[in-house]
Every structure is written in C-alpha cells, then in structure tokens.
Coordinates of C-alpha atoms (C1' of nucleotides) in Angstrom, one line a residue:
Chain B
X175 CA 103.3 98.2 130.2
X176 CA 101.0 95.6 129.3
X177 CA 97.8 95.2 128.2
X178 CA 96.2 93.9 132.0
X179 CA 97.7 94.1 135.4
X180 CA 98.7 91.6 138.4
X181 CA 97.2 93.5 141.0
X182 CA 99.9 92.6 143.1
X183 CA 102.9 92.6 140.7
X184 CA 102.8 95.1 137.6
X185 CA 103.1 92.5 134.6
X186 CA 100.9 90.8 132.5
X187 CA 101.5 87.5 132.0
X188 CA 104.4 85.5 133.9
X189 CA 106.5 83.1 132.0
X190 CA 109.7 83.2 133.3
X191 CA 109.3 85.0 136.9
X192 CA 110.0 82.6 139.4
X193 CA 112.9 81.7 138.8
X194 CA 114.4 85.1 138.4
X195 CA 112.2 86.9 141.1
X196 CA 113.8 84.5 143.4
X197 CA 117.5 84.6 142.2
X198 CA 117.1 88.5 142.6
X199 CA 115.6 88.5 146.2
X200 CA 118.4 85.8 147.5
X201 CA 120.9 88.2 145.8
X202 CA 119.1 91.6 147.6
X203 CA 120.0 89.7 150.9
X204 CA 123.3 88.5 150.0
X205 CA 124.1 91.9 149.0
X206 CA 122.6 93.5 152.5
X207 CA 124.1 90.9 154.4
X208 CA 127.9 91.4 152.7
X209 CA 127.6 95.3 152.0
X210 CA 125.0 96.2 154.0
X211 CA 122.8 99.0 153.6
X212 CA 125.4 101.2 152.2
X213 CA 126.1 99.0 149.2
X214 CA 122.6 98.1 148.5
X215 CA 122.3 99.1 145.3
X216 CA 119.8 97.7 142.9
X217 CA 123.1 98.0 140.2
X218 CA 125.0 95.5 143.1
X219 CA 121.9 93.4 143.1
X220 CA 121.1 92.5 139.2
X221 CA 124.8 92.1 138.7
X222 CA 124.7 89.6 141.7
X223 CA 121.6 88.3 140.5
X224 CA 123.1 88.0 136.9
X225 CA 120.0 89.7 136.1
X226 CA 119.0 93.1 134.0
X227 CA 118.1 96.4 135.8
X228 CA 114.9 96.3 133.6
X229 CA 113.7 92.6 135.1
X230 CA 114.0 94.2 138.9
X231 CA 112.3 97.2 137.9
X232 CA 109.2 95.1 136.2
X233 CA 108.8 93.4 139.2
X234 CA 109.4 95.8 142.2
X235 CA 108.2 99.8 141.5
X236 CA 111.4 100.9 143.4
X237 CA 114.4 99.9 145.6
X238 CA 112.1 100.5 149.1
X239 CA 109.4 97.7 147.7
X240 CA 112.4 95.0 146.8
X241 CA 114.0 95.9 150.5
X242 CA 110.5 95.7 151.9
X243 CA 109.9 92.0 150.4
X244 CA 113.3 91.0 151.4
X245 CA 112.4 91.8 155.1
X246 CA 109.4 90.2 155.0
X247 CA 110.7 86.9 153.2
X248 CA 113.1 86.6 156.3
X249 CA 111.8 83.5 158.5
X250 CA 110.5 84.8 161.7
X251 CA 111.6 84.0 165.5
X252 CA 110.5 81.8 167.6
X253 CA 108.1 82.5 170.3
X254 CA 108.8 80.8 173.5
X255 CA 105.7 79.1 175.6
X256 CA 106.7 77.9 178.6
X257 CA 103.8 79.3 180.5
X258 CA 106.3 82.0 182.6
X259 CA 105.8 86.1 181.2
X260 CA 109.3 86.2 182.4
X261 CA 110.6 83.1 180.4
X262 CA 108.9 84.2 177.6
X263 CA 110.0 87.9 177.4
X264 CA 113.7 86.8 177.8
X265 CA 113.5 84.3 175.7
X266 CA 112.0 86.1 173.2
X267 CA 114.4 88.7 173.5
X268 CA 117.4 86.5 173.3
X269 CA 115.9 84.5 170.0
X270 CA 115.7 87.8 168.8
X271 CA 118.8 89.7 169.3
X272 CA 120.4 86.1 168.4
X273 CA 118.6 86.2 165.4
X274 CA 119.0 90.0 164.1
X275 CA 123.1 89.1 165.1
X276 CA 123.4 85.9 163.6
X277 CA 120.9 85.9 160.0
X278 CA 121.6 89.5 159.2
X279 CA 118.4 90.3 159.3
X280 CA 118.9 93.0 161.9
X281 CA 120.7 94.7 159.3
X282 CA 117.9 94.5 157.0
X283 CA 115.4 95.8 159.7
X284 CA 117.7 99.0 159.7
X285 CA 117.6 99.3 156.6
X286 CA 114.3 99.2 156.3
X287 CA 113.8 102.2 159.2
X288 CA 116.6 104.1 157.3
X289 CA 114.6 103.5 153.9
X290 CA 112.1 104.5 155.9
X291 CA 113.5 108.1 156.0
X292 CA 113.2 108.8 152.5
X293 CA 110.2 106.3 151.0
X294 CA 107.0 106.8 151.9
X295 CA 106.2 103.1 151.0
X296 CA 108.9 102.1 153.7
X297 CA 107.7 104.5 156.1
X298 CA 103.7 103.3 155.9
X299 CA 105.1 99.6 156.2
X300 CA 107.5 100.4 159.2
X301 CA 104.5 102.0 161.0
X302 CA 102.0 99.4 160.0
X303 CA 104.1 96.9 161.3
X304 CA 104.7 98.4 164.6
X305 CA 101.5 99.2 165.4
X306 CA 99.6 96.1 164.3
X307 CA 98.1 94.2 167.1
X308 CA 100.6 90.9 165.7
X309 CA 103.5 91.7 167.0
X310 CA 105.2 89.5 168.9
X311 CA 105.7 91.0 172.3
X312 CA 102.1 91.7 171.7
X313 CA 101.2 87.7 171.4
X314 CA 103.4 86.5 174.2
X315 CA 101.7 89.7 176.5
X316 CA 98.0 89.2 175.7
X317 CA 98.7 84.9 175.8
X318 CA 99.9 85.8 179.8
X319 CA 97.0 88.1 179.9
X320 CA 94.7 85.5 179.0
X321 CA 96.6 83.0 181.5
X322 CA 95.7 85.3 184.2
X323 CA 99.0 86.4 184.6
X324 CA 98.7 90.1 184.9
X325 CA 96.2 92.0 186.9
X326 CA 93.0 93.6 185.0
X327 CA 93.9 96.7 184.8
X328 CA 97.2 96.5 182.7
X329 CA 97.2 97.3 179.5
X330 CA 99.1 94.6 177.6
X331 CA 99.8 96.8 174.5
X332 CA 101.5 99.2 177.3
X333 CA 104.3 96.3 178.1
X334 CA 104.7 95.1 174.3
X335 CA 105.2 98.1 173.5
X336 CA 108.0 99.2 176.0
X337 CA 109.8 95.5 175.0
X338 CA 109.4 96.2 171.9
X339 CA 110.6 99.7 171.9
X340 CA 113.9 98.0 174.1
X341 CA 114.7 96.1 171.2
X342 CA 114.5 98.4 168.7
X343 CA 116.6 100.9 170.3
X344 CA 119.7 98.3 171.0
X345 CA 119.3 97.2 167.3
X346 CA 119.8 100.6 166.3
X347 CA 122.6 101.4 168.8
X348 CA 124.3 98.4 167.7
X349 CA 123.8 96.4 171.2
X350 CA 122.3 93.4 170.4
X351 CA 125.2 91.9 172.6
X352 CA 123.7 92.1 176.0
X353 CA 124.0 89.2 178.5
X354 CA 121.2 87.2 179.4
X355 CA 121.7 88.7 182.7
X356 CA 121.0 92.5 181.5
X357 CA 118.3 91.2 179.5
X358 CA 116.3 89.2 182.5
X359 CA 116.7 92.4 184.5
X360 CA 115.2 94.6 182.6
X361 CA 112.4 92.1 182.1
X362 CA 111.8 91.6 185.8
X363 CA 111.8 95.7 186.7
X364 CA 109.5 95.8 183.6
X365 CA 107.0 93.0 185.3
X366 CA 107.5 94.1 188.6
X367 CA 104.0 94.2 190.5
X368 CA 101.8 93.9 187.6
X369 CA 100.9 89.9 188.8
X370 CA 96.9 89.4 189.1
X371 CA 96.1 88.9 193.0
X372 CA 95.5 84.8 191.9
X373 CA 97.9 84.7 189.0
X374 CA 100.2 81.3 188.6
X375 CA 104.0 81.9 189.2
Chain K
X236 CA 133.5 131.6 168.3
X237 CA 136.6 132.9 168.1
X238 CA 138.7 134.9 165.6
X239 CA 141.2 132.1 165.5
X240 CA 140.9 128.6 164.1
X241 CA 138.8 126.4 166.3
X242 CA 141.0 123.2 167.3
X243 CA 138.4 120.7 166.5
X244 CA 138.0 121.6 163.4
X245 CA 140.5 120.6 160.5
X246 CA 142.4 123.5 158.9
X247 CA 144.8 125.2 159.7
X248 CA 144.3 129.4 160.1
X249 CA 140.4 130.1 160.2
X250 CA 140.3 133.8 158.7
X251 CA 136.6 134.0 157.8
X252 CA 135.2 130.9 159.5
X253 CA 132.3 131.9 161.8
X254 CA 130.5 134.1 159.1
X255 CA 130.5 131.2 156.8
X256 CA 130.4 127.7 159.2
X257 CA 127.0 129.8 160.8
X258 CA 125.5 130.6 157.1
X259 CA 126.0 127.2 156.0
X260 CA 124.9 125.7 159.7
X261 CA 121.9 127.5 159.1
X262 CA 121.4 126.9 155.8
X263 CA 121.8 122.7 156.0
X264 CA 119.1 123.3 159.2
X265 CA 116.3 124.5 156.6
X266 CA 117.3 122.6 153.8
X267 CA 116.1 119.5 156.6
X268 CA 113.1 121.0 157.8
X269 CA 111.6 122.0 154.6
X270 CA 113.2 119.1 152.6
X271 CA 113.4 116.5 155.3
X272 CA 116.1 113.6 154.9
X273 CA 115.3 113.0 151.5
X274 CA 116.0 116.5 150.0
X275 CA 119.1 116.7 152.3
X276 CA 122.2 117.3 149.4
X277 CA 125.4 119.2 150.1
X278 CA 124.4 120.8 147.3
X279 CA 121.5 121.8 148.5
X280 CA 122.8 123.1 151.0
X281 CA 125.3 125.1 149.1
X282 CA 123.3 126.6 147.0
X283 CA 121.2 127.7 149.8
X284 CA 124.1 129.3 152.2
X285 CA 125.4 130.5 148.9
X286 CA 128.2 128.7 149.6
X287 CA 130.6 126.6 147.6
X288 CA 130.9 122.9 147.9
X289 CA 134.3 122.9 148.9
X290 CA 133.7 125.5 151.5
X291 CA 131.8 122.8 153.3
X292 CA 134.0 120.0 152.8
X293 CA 137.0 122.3 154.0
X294 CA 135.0 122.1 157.9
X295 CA 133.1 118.9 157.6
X296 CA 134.7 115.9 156.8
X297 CA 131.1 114.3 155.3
X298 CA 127.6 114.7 155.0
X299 CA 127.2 113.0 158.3
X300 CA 129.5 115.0 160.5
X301 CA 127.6 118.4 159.2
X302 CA 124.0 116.4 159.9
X303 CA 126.1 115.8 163.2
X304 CA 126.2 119.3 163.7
X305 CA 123.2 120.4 162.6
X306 CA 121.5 117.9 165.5
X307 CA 123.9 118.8 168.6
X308 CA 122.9 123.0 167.9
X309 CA 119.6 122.3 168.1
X310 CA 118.6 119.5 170.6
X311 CA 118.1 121.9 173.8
X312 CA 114.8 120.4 175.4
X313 CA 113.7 121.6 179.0
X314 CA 114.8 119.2 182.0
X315 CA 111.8 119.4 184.1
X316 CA 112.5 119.2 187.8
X317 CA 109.0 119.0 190.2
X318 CA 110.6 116.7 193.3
X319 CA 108.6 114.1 191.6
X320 CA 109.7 111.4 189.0
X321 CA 106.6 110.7 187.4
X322 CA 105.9 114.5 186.8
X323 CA 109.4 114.9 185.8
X324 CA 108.8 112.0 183.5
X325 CA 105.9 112.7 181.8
X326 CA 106.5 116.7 181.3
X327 CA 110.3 115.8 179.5
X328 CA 108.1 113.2 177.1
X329 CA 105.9 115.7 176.6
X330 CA 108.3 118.8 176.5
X331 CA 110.7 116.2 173.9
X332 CA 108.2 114.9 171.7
X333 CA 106.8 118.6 171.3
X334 CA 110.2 120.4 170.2
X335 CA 110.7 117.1 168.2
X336 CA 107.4 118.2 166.2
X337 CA 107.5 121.8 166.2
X338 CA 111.3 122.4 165.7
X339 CA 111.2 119.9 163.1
X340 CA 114.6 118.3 165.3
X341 CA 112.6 114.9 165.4
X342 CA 113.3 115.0 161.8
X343 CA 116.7 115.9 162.2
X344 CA 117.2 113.1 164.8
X345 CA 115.7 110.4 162.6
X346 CA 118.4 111.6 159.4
X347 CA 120.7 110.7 161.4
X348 CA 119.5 107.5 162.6
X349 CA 118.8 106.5 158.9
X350 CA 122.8 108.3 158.1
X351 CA 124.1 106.1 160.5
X352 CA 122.9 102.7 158.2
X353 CA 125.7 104.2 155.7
X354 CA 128.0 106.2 157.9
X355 CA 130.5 105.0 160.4
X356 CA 130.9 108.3 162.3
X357 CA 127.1 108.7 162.6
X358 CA 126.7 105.5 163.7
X359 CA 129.4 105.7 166.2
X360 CA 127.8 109.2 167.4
X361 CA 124.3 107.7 167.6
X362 CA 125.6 104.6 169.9
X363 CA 128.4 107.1 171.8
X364 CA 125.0 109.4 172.5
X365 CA 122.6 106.5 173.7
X366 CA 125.0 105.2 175.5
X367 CA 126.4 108.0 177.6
X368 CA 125.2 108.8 181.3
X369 CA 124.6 111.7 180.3
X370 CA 121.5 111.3 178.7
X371 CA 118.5 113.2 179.8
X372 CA 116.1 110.5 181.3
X373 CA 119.4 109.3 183.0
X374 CA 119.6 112.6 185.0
X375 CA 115.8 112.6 185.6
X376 CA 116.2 109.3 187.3
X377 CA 119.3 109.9 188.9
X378 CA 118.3 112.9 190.5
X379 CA 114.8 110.9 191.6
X380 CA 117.0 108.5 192.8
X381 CA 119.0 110.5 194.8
X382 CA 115.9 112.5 196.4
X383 CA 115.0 108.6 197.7
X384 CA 112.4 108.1 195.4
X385 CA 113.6 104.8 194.0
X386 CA 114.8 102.2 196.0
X387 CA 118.2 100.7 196.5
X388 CA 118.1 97.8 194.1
X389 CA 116.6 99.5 191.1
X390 CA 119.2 100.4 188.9
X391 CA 118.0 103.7 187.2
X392 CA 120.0 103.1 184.3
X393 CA 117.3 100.4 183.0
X394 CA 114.1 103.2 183.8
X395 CA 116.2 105.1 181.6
X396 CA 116.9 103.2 179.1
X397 CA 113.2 102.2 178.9
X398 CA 111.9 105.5 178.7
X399 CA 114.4 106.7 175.8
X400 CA 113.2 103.7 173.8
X401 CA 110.2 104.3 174.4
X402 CA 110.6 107.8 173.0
X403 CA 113.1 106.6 170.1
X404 CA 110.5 104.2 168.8
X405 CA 107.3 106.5 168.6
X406 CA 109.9 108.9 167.0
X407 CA 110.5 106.4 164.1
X408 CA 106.9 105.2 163.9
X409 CA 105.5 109.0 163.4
X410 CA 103.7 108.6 166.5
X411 CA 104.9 111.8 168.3
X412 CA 101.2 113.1 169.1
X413 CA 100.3 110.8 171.6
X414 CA 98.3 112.3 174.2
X415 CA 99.2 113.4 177.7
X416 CA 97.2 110.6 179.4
X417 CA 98.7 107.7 177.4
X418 CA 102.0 108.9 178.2
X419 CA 101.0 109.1 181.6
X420 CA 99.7 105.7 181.6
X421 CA 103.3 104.2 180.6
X422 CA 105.3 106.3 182.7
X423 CA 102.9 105.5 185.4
X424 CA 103.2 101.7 184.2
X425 CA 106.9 101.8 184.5
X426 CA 106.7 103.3 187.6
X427 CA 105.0 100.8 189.5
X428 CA 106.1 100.0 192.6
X429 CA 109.5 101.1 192.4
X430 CA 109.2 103.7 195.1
X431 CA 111.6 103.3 198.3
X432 CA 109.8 102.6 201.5
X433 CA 110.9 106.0 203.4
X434 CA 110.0 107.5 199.5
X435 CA 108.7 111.3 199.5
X436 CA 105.5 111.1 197.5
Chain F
dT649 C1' 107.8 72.6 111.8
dA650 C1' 107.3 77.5 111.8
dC651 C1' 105.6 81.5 113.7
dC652 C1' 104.4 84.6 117.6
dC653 C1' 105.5 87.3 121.4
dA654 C1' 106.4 88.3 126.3
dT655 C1' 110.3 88.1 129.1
dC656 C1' 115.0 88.2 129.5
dG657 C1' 120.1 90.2 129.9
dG658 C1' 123.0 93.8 128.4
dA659 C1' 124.1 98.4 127.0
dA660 C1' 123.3 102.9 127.1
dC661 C1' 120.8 107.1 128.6
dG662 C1' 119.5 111.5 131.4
dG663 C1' 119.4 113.2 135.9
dA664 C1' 121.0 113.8 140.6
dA665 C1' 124.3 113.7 144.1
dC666 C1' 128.9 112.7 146.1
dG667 C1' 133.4 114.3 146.9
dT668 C1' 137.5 116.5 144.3
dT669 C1' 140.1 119.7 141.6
dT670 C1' 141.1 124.0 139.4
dC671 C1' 140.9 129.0 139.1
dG672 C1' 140.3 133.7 139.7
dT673 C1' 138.7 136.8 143.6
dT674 C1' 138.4 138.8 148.3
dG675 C1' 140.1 140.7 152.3
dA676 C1' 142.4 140.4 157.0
dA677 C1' 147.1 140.5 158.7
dT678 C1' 151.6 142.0 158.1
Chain D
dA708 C1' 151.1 147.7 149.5
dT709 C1' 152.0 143.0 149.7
dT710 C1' 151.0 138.3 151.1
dC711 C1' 148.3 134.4 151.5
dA712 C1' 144.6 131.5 153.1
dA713 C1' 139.8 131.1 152.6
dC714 C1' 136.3 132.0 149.5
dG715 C1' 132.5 131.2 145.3
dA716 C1' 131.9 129.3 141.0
dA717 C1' 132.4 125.9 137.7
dA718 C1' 133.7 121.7 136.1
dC719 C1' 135.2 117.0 136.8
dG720 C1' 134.9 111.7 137.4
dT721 C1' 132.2 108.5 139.9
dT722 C1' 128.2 106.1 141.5
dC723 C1' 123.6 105.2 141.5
dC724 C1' 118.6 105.8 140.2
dG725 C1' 115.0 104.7 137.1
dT726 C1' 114.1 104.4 131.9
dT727 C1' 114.6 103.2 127.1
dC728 C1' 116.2 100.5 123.4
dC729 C1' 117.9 96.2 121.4
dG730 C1' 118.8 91.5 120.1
dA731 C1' 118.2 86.8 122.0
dT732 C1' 115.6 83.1 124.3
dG733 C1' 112.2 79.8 124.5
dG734 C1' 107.5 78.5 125.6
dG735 C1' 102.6 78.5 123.3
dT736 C1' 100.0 77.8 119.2
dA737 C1' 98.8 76.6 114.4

DNA sequence: TACCCATCGGAACGGAACGTTTCGTTGAAT
DNA sequence: ATTCAACGAAACGTTCCGTTCCGATGGGTA
C-alpha cells in the first residue's frame, strides 16, 4: 500500500492505469459473456486480459467490485417516449429483454444477484439499485404520472415496481423470449383502470 | 422411506440409506441457515452430519441437487382460502414472506437462485418450478377464478405470474418485512377492476 | 544521460472447496 | 458364520481466491 489513497481506487499515484484497467474490464465481459458466471474467474480474466492477478487486485478489492463495475459500464436501454404508458411499458420491456438477450448483459445482471448471495458489497449495490427512485420503469411511470395519465391516487412506485419485478423474474427463469403479444398483455391487465377521469389516450 | 432403495435415487441396494440421507438432509439445512449461501460446502456439510464426503456424492449427484433437496423439504407455506382473492392474496404474501424470514427458507430459495448462475440442473429446476401451474398464486387465482371472481377474459396465469415476481424480487432485494398495508395496496392495485360483473364480493 | 521508483506481468504461495479414489470397518441379509 | 454393499475417514489432484515476491518496463527528474 502506498503512501496516500484514491478515495475511489486504492492506489497512489496512476501511471500506467488506463490502459490496463480498461483491457481487464473488456476481458471481465468477454469472459462473462463466453463462460458465463460459472467461468468468471479473476484467474480466466488476467490471463484474458494478459494482465497479472496483482494489477486486478490493486485496482478492484475483490471479484464482487470488478463484476459490479462491469455491470455498470454496460450502456443502458433505451427509454421509449411516445406519449402512450402502454407504448412505453412494452417498449421498454422489449428493448430490455432484447438487450439482456442480445449484449449479454442479462447474464451479467445474474451474476451480479448470484454474487449477490455471497458479497455483501453485491448485495448493498443490488438493493440500492432496485430501490432507487431512477429506475426505469420508475421514469417512464412518474413521466405518465406527470402527463396526467394515471388517476391521483396511484402510486407510481406501485406499477414500476410490479414491471420491474416481471422482468426480473423472466431474466432469472431464463424467459426473456416472450412475444410481443404476452408482453402487451400483461402491460394492459397491469394498466387496466388506473386512467385519470381527463387523462389523454 | 422405505427399507429398500428408492428409484429416484442412483444406487443400486439402499441398506442404511434413510438414517444417513435424513442426518445429512438435516445437517446441509443448518449449515444454510446459520452459514447462509456463502458458508454452504459439502464439507461443511459432512463434517456436520458426521458424514463422509462420498457418502453424499453416493445420493446426490452435486452440490445443487442436495440444495435442491434441501428447498423442496422445506417450502410447505399455508394456501389461504377466504372466498375472496384479495384476502387470499394478501394472507399467502404475508404467510410466504414470513416462513421465508423465520424458517430461514428465503435464504434457501435465494442459494438456489444464485446455484442456478453455475448449475444446469438448478437452473433447469428453478425455470421447471416458475413455470409449472402448479405454483401457489396459480391455484389462488384459479380457484378465484372459478368461484367467478375474475372475469372471462383475464387470464389468471398473468395475476399470477405478477404476484410471484412480485414476491421473487423483494426476496432478492432483502425486502421481506414490508408491511401488511403496502402489500395490501399492490395486491389491491393489481386487483383493480378485474372482478366479473355477476362477481361475489 | 543517468537515476529513481511506481506500476507492471509472471510465478509461486497458503488456504479453501470441489469431486474422486482408496481403505479398513460396520452391520443387515443370507 | 459368511457375504457384501454402504459407511467414515483420510488423502488426492484440481481449481480458484487473494497475497507475496521478483525482475522488468518506462515515465519523471536532475
């Protein structure tokens, strides 16, 4: 250990980091994306990386915090506006499941809840996460909230947080397959009578 | 249990099976309450059952099959049944996230979540268990459904796929003590207007 | 140019756990 | 009394975690 601390990394001065902190977190998420959580070893990812177990360990205080900035590096989803809660909720939804099949980063969102299990970092970031007022479904709720959409006395957290909880659970049960179809009907049950008397639709 | 070997299982003559597959049942139960996921070894696990390694590996085929076990002894929760959904609702999310706290089976339920990142048969049990219609909130909105509480074109597979995400996701998030009234408020949310016009309420 | 020194990759370490093998013992069925 | 499968214990090879040591690299400074 050095002399004075980055408060954010643990090192003192940085030379040489950007270069290697970035070669190690694009090999973390090959390594997740090709092996999954089961093969994400730090061991897989400095020999990927072409990098020392020693350089990932002064930068990262332990496998949960390099999986936790590998998740959050990952580019977010788009939120659909088209001024229609229903649009946006399937939309949303498909972007996401899309996304989580496509980028791989739905395997890196399990593996952060599996992490979870067994970190206590991973645990406090998973919770923080999903109960932080900037989700998503949160945003796209509150924005029809705000348009007048949804009567008074509905609690918007109450709807992000059953779409939210929908998505979590077919990530985890490995059905991020559904048809638009299944997708929209859920939606619509889900908004079913909550319109404001004057809303828009 | 019998005296003779158990078909499902994987040897061939079971001489002093129960005595042991219970001790080491029982033994892998406490290791995961007091230990939680993290502490959860076959070792462990031996040592505790005063059992040998090989003794376990001779019935389970893996770690996960015995967490498998472990979960499907213990996960007896109360069906409530009051001729009204909402009640019946709202007391089985109370009733589950209880035992899920005090029984220390929430723990178990998230190990095997997290197993299941690593573990083709968890993962396959996980998704075979979600996705089965046999599920608890499906029977609760079944039966509602066929009491005419619910009317013809609401598919009571999507209320009950709602309300088990629901549950899944405040599992994963530690967020099992919610109180009665904010469950109530969600179940009463996701309840809105889906009762049948001739509906007994 | 010559020196300094933090970071680097590589190798090796101790510890834990997985799943396997080997061995001598126990005890129910024959 | 004999047989034979299951048993507990111990040890094995492997993988991985997180740490320690080492020699090499290459900018900053005089």
């Amino acid at each position: 250990m050095g002399k004075i601390a980055d408060p954010a990394r643990k090192s003192i001065g940085a030379r040489r980091n950007p270069d290697s902190a970035d070669a190690i977190l694009e090999a973390a998420e090959a390594v997740l994306i090709e092996a999954g959580y089961a093969g994400f070893s730090i061991e897989a990812v400095a020999r990927r990386a072409r990098a020392g177990k020693p350089t990932i360990y002064r930068w990262w205080p332990s496998k949960a915090a390099l999986l936790l900035e590998v998740y959050q590096r990952q580019k977010r989803v788009d939120i659909p506006d088209t001024a229609s809660l229903e649009e946006d909720l399937v939309g949303f939804l498909i972007n996401l499941f899309t996304h989580w099949r496509e980028t791989s980063s739905g395997s890196i969102f399990k593996s952060l809840i599996a992490e979870a299990q067994s970190d206590e970092t991973a645990a406090a970031a998973l919770a923080g996460y999903a109960g932080g007022r900037r989700t998503h479904t949160g945003q796209i709720v509150e924005r029809a909230k705000a348009r007048g959409e949804i009567a008074g006395d509905i609690d918007p957290a109450v709807v992000a947080d059953l779409v939210a909880s929908y998505a979590w659970r077919h990530l985890l049960i490995n059905r991020l397959d559904e048809p638009e179809a299944t997708i929209r009907k859920m939606v619509r049950y889900l908004l079913q009578g909550i319109e404001a008397p004057g809303g828009q639709r």
